[in-house]
Each structure stands twice: as structure tokens, then as C-alpha cells.
C-alpha positions as MATLAB code, in Angstrom:
seq = 'MPVPLLRQATAEDTDFIYAVYEATARHLVEGLGRRWAEQLMREKANVEAVDGVTKIVVLGEQDIGFYCAALRPTELWLESLFLLPEHQGMGLGKQLLGQALSQARAADLPLRCQVMSYNPAIGFYLSQGLFLVKEESNSVFLESSAYQETR';
ca = [
       6.671  -10.082   21.582;
      10.090   -8.630   22.394;
      10.146   -5.860   24.980;
      12.165   -2.744   24.180;
      14.259   -1.218   26.939;
      15.107    2.444   27.392;
      18.459    3.907   28.334;
      19.465    7.517   28.819;
      20.761    9.194   25.658;
      24.234   10.714   25.843;
      26.382   12.889   23.596;
      27.747    9.677   22.062;
      24.244    8.999   20.684;
      24.095   12.155   18.541;
      25.063   10.377   15.299;
      22.618    7.547   16.014;
      19.725    9.941   16.665;
      20.523   11.767   13.430;
      20.701    8.441   11.550;
      17.236    7.520   12.845;
      15.853   10.883   11.728;
      17.422   10.408    8.308;
      16.159    6.831    7.937;
      12.612    7.668    9.002;
      11.984   11.166    7.674;
      14.316   12.137    4.852;
      12.404   10.261    2.159;
       9.150   11.849    3.350;
      10.574   15.369    3.209;
      12.210   14.870   -0.177;
       9.089   13.134   -1.480;
       7.281   16.430   -0.966;
       9.899   18.191   -3.071;
      11.538   19.777   -0.049;
      15.224   19.885    0.762;
      16.496   17.754    3.660;
      17.935   20.186    6.226;
      20.904   18.083    7.299;
      22.601   20.710    9.471;
      19.357   21.569   11.274;
      18.596   17.896   11.915;
      22.133   17.256   13.170;
      21.775   20.174   15.589;
      18.403   18.824   16.747;
      19.968   15.384   17.296;
      22.799   16.956   19.276;
      20.370   18.783   21.583;
      18.244   15.678   22.113;
      21.262   13.534   22.922;
      22.131   15.703   25.920;
      18.748   17.099   27.024;
      18.461   14.669   29.931;
      15.037   13.363   28.918;
      15.592   11.580   25.599;
      15.959    7.820   25.850;
      17.484    5.402   23.374;
      15.235    2.436   22.575;
      17.181   -0.813   22.831;
      16.088   -4.253   21.663;
      18.428   -7.009   22.761;
      21.771   -5.277   22.455;
      20.823   -3.131   19.465;
      19.835    0.547   19.520;
      16.690    0.764   17.385;
      15.265    4.231   18.003;
      14.709    7.011   20.481;
      11.867    8.244   22.661;
      11.133   11.304   24.757;
       8.081   12.086   26.894;
       8.312   15.213   29.052;
       6.052   15.720   32.058;
       4.670   19.254   32.114;
       2.180   20.839   34.536;
      -0.795   20.341   32.200;
       0.247   17.400   30.020;
       2.656   14.633   29.212;
       4.249   15.874   25.982;
       5.414   13.122   23.642;
       8.349   14.904   22.054;
       9.576   11.960   19.997;
       8.975    8.296   19.270;
      11.157    7.187   16.377;
      12.061    3.617   15.445;
      14.308    2.539   12.593;
      12.156    1.362    9.660;
      13.179   -2.277   10.045;
      11.737   -2.258   13.587;
       8.422   -0.640   12.707;
       5.252   -2.691   12.450;
       6.347   -5.128   15.176;
       4.305   -3.647   18.035;
       7.303   -1.918   19.625;
       5.972    1.599   19.028;
       2.637    0.494   20.444;
       4.404   -0.701   23.605;
       6.268    2.596   23.973;
       3.136    4.644   23.353;
       1.342    2.450   25.885;
       3.987    3.320   28.476;
       3.478    7.016   27.759;
      -0.306    6.671   28.028;
       0.087    4.846   31.348;
       2.395    7.582   32.629;
      -0.116   10.247   31.578;
      -2.989    8.382   33.253;
      -0.986    7.969   36.465;
      -0.374   11.732   36.506;
      -4.047   12.418   35.635;
      -2.930   14.322   32.542;
      -3.570   14.045   28.817;
      -0.849   12.835   26.480;
      -0.195   15.319   23.675;
       2.069   15.402   20.648;
       2.743   17.306   17.444;
       3.353   15.415   14.208;
       4.393   16.776   10.829;
       1.342   16.657    8.562;
       3.116   14.477    5.962;
       4.151   11.836    8.506;
       2.299    8.509    8.175;
       2.743    8.055   11.948;
      -0.436   10.118   12.301;
      -2.355    6.986   11.336;
      -0.532    5.014   14.027;
      -1.410    7.545   16.729;
      -5.048    7.690   15.623;
      -5.237    3.876   15.624;
      -4.037    3.900   19.224;
      -6.832    6.209   20.352;
      -5.284    9.646   20.155;
      -7.461   12.195   18.439;
      -6.820   15.230   16.299;
      -7.247   18.507   18.187;
      -5.654   21.059   15.858;
      -4.186   21.355   12.372;
      -1.643   23.906   11.217;
      -0.008   24.329    7.829;
       2.753   21.765    8.412;
       1.681   19.816   11.479;
      -1.162   18.299   13.440;
      -1.664   18.160   17.183;
      -2.945   14.971   18.746;
      -4.180   14.237   22.244;
      -5.382   11.458   24.471;
      -7.659   11.860   27.434;
      -6.049   11.374   30.846;
      -8.095    8.250   31.522;
      -7.897    6.514   28.177;
      -7.150    2.829   28.234;
      -4.430    1.475   25.977;
      -5.552   -0.902   23.245;
];
């Protein structure tokens, strides 16, 4: 199985991060009859490109997604794990989530994340051992224990 590498995101990655958002989420949003908020998503991509914690996922010499896990005093917060659709289902997300789970275990902290309630990635996170801790109108909150083994 190919191993994805991570490199620091920079301002030059803003358009790529937006393109990943658009490729992975736009159809989901519009499928619910909602309008795609292009300007908001471009601003979000711009912030993530220069926040100092977002990483670009690279396979070979190709950028294929982005990832961000922020260490906080009480948790490792998985801010984002997005892969272009053509790179999903290959075990790459599982490898990246495994790295985050290992980092959380090493820090003796739970891994936590928030996922939009319409996002099919919820099934992925549940299949990897995270569990649902809270539901809100548009999102769910998932968590892993600090000692959980990766699958």
C-alpha cells in the first residue's frame, strides 16, 4: 500500500485546498438543496493554507488532500482529513487517521472531531473505532479513547 507523506501547507496551496473542498463536499451540500458557499469556502481554504498546522497530503509527487490535527490541552482535535475522491477507498485515510490516533495515544488524550451530519465520512470514522458523543442540527461529534488501538 502506498504511504502518503505530509508537507506544510503554504499560501500557494489555497486554491488546491479549495479544490479539494469543492470536489469532496459541493455535491453533498447541493444534494441537500443547499447553496454552495464558494466565498466562505475560499476564505476557509485561505486561512487553513497559512495556519501553520494544516498539512498537504502527498502521494508520489501529487498533492491528493489535506490534513490537520491540533494538539490541545484536553484532546487531539482532528480539524480536517480530506482526500480527493479518486484517492478515497485506498486505505490512505485510514493511514492518516491511524497516525492521528497514535499521536493522541502518545499524548494520553482522546482524538475528537466534528463532521457535518450529511457527510458519509461519518461511516468511515465509526468503522475505525471512533464513537458518536453528540449530535447537533448540522453536525456530529466523534471521539476515540486515548488508549484505543488502530484497526
